[in-house]
PDB file of C-alpha atoms in Angstrom:
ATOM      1  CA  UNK A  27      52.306 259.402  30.025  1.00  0.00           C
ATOM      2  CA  UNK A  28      54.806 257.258  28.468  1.00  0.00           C
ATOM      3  CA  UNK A  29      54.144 254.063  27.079  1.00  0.00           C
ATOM      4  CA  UNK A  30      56.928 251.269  28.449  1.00  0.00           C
ATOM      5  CA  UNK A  31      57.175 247.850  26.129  1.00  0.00           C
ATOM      6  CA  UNK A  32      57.127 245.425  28.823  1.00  0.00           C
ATOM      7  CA  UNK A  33      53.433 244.143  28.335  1.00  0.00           C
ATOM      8  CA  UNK A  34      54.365 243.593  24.735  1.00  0.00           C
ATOM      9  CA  UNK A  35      57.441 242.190  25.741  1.00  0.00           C
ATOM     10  CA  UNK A  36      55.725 239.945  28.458  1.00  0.00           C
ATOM     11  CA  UNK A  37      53.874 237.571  25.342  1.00  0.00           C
ATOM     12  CA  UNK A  38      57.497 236.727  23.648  1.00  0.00           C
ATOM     13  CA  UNK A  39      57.782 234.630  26.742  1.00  0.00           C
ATOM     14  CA  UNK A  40      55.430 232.180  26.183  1.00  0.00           C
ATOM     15  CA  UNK A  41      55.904 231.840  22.546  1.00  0.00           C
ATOM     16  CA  UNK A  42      59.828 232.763  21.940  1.00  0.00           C
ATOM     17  CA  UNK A  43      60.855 229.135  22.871  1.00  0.00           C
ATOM     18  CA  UNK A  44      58.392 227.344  20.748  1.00  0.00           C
ATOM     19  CA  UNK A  45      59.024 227.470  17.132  1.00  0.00           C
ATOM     20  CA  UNK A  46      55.754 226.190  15.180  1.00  0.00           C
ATOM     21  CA  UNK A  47      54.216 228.380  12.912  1.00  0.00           C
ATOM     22  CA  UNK A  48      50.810 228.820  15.143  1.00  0.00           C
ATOM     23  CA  UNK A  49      52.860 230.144  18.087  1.00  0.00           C
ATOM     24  CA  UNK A  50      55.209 232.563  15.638  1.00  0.00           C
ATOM     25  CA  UNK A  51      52.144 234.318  14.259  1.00  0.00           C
ATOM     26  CA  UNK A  52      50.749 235.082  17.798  1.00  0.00           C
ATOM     27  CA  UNK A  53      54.134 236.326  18.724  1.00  0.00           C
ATOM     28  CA  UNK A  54      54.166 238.191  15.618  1.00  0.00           C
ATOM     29  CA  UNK A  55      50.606 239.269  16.031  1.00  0.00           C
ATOM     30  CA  UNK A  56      51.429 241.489  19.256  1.00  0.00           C
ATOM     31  CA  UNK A  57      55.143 242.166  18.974  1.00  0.00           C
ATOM     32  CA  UNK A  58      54.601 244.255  15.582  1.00  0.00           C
ATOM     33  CA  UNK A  59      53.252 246.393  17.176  1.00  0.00           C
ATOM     34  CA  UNK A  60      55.943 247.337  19.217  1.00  0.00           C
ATOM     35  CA  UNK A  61      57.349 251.156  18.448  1.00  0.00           C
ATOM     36  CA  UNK A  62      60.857 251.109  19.806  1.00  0.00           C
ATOM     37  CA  UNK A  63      62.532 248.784  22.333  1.00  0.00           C
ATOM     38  CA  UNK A  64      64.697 251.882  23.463  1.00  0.00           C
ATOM     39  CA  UNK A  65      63.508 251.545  26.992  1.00  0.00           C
ATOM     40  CA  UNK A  66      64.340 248.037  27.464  1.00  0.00           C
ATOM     41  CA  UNK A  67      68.094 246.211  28.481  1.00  0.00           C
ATOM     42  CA  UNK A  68      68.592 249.191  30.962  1.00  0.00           C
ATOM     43  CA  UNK A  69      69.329 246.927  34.244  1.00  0.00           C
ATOM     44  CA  UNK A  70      73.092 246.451  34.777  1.00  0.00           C
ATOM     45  CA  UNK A  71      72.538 244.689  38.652  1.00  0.00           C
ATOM     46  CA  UNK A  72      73.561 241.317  38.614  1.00  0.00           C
ATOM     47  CA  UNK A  73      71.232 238.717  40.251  1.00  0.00           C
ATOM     48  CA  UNK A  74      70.442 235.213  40.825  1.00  0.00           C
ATOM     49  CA  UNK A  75      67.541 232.970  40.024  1.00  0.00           C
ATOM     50  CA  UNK A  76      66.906 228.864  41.120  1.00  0.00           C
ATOM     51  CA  UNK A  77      67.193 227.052  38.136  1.00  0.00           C
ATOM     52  CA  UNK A  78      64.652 223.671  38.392  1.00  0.00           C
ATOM     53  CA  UNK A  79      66.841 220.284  37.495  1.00  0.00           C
ATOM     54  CA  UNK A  80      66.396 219.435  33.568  1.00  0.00           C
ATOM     55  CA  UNK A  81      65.881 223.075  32.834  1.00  0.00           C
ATOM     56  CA  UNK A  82      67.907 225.054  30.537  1.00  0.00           C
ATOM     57  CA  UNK A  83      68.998 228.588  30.756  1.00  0.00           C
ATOM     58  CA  UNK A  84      69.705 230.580  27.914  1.00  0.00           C
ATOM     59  CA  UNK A  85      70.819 234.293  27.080  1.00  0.00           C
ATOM     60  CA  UNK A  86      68.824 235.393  23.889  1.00  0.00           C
ATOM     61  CA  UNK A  87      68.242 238.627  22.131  1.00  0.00           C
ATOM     62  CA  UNK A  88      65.005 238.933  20.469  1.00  0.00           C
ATOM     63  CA  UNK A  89      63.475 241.754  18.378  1.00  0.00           C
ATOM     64  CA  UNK A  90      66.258 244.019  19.968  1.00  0.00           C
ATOM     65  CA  UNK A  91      65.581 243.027  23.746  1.00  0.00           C
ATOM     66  CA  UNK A  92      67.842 240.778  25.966  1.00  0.00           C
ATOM     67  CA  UNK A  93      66.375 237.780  27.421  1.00  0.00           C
ATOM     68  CA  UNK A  94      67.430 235.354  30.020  1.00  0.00           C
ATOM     69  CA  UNK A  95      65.522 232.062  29.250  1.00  0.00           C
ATOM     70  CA  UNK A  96      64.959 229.392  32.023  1.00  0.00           C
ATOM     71  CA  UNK A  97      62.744 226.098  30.386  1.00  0.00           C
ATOM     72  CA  UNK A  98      62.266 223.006  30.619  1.00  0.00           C
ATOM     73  CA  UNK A  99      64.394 220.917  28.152  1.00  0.00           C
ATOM     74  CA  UNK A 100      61.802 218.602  27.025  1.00  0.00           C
ATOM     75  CA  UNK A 101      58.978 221.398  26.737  1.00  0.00           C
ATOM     76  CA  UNK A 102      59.119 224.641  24.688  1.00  0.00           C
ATOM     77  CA  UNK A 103      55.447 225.326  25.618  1.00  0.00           C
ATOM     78  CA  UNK A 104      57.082 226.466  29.625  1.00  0.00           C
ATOM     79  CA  UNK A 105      59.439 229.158  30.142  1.00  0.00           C
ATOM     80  CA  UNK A 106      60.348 232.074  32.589  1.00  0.00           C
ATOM     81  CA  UNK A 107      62.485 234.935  31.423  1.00  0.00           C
ATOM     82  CA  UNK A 108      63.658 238.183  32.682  1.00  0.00           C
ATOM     83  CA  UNK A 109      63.908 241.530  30.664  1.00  0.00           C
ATOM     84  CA  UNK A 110      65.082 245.055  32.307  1.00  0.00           C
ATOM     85  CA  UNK A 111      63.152 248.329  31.833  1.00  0.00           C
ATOM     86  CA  UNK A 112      63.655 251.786  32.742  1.00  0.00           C
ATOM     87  CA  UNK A 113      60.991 252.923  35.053  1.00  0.00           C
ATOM     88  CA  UNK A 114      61.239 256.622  33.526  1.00  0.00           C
ATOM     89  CA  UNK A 115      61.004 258.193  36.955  1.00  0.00           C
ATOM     90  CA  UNK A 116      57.997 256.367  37.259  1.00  0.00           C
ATOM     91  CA  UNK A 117      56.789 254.810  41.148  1.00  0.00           C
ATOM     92  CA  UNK A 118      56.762 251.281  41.388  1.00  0.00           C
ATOM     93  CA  UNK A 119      53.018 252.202  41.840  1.00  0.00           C
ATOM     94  CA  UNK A 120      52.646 253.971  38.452  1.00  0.00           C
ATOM     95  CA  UNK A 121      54.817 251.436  36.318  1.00  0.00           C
ATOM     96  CA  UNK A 122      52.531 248.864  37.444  1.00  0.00           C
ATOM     97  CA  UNK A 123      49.392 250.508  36.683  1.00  0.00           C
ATOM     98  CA  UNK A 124      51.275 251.645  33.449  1.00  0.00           C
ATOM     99  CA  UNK A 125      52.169 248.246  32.110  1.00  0.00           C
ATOM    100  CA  UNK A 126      48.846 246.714  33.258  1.00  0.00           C
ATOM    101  CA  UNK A 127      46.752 249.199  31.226  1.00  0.00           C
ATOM    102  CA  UNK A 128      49.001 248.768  28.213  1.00  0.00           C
ATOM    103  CA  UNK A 129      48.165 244.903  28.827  1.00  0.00           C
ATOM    104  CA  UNK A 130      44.287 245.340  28.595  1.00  0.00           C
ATOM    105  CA  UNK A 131      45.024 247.940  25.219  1.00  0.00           C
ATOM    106  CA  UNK A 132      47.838 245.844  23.343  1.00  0.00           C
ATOM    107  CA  UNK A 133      46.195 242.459  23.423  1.00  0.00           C
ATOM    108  CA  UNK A 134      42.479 242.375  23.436  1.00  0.00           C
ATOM    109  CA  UNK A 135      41.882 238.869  24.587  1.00  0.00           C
ATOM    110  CA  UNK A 136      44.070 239.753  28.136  1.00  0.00           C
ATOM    111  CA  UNK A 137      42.101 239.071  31.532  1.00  0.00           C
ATOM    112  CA  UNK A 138      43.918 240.330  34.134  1.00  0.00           C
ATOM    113  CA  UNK A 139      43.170 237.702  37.039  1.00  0.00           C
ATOM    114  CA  UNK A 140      44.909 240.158  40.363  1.00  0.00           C
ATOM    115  CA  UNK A 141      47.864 242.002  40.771  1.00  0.00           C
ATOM    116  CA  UNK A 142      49.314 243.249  43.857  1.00  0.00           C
ATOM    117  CA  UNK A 143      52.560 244.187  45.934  1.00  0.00           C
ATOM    118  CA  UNK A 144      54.983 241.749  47.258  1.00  0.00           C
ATOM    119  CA  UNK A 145      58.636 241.434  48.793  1.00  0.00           C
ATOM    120  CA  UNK A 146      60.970 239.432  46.608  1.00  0.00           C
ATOM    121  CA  UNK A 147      64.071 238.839  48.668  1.00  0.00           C
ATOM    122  CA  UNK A 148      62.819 242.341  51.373  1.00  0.00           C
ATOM    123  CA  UNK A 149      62.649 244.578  48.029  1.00  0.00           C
ATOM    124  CA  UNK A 150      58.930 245.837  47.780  1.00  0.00           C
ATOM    125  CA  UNK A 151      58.164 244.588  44.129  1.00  0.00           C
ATOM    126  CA  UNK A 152      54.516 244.299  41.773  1.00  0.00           C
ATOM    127  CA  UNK A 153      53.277 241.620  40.504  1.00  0.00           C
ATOM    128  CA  UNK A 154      50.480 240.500  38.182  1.00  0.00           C
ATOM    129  CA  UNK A 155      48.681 237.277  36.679  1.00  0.00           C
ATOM    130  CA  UNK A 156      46.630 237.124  33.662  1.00  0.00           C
ATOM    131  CA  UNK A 157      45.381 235.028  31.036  1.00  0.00           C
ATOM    132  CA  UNK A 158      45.826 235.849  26.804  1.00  0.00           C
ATOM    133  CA  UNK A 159      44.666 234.420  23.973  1.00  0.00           C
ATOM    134  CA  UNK A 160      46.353 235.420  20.797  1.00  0.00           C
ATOM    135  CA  UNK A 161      45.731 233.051  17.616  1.00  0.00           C
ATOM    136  CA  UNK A 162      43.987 230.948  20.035  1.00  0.00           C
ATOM    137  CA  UNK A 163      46.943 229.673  22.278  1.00  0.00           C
ATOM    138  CA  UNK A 164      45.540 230.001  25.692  1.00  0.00           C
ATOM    139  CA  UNK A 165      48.227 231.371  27.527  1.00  0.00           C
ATOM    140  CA  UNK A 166      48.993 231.920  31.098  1.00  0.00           C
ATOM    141  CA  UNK A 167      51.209 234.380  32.637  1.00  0.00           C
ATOM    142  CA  UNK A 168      52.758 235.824  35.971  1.00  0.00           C
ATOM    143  CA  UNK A 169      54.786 238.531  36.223  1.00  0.00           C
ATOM    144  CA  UNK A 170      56.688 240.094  39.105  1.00  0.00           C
ATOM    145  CA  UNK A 171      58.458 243.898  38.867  1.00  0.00           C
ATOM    146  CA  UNK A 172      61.568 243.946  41.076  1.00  0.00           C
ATOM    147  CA  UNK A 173      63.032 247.874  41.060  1.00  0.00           C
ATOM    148  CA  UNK A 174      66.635 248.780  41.442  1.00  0.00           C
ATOM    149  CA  UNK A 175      67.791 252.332  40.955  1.00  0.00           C
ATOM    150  CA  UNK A 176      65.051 253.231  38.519  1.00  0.00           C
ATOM    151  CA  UNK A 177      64.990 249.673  36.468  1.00  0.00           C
ATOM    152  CA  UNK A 178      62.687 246.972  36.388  1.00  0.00           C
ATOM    153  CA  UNK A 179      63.407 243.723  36.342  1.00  0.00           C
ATOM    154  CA  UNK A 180      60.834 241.611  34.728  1.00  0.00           C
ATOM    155  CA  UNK A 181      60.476 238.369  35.600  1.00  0.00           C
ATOM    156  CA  UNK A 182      57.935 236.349  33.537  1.00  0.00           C
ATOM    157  CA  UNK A 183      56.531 233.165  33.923  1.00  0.00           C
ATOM    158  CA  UNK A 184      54.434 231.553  31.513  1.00  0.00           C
ATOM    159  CA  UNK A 185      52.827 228.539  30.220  1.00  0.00           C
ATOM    160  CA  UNK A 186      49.870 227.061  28.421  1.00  0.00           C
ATOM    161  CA  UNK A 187      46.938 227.958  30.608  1.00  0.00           C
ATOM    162  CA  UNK A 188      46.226 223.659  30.256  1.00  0.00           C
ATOM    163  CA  UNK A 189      49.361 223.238  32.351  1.00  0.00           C
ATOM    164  CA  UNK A 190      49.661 226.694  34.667  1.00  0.00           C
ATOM    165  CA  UNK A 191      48.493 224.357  37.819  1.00  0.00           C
ATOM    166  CA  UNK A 192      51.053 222.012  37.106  1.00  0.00           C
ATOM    167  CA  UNK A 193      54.147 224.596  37.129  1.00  0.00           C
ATOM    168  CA  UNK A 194      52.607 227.269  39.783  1.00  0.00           C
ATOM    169  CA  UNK A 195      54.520 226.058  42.316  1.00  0.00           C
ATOM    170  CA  UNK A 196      57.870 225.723  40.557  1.00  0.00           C
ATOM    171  CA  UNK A 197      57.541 229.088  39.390  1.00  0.00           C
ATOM    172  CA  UNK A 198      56.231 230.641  42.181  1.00  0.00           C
ATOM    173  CA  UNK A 199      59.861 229.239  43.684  1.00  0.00           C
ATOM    174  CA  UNK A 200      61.618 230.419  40.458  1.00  0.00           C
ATOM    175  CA  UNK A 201      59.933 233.967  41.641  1.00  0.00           C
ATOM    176  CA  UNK A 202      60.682 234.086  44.936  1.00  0.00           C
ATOM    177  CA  UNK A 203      64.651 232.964  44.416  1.00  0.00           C
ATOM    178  CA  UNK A 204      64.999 236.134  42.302  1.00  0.00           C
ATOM    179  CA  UNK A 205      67.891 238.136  44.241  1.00  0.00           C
ATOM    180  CA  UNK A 206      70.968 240.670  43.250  1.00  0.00           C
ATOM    181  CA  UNK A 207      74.176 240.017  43.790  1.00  0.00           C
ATOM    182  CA  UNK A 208      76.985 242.452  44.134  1.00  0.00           C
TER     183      UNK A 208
END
């Protein structure tokens, strides 16, 4: 079976805002091993997404993948961003499964703590938490997989695992404001 990018993908989030050295070589750590992005920028759809007050968006291309940054301005540690993957014919059902076993075999330190369906805006979408720990940044993340004519859209939120209780609920509205727009 085909092996999609989007777990590697997944830890830029966390560290792609934040700029010390420490974070870079975690980043670094997981995203060489990355064999082609050829799968990723695929989704076309336009959507929306709530934007928190003093946060900043930002459109950023990164190791050959297009990301759409939301953060806080004052904290480079916090971030939520959205990639698009092809699904290569895959169910919503197998993508999942696909991306959480490349997870568990791309970065050793990953604890996956539940994953699950759910309906973002009525379209039946995945979702998964879990917990890494590259170079020793604990890092927190929660991903949701919205389909749309074969693409994922990848919605990540992530944060130090010290302050994942004090953004859960922002992002969990961040999340559930994801909708396309026509």
């Amino acid at each position: 079976m085909k092996k999609l990018l989007i777990p590697i993908c997944l830890i830029l989030a966390i560290t792609a805002c934040n700029r010390q050295t420490k974070n870079q070589r975690a980043a670094d750590e997981i995203l060489d091993k990355i064999p082609s992005t050829k799968t990723m920028n695929a989704g076309k759809h336009p959507y929306e997404l709530y934007v928190p007050d003093g946060w900043k968006t930002e459109n950023r291309k990164l190791r050959g993948v297009d990301y759409y940054f939301i953060a806080p301005a004052d904290n480079p540690n916090i971030n939520v961003n959205v990639v698009t993957e092809t699904m290569s014919g895959l169910s919503l059902n197998d993508y999942s499964e696909l991306n959480l076993n490349n997870i568990k075999r791309i970065i050793p330190s990953a604890v996956i703590l539940g994953h699950g369906k759910t309906k973002i805006n009525g379209v039946t979408s995945a979702w998964y938490k879990y917990t890494i720990e590259p170079q020793g940044i604990n890092i927190s993340l929660s991903s949701c997989l919205v389909p749309d004519k074969g693409v994922a859209y990848i919605i990540t939120c992530g944060s130090l695992t010290k302050d994942a209780d004090k953004y859960k609920n922002t992002f969990d509205t961040i999340l559930k404001s994801f909708k396309f727009v026509n």
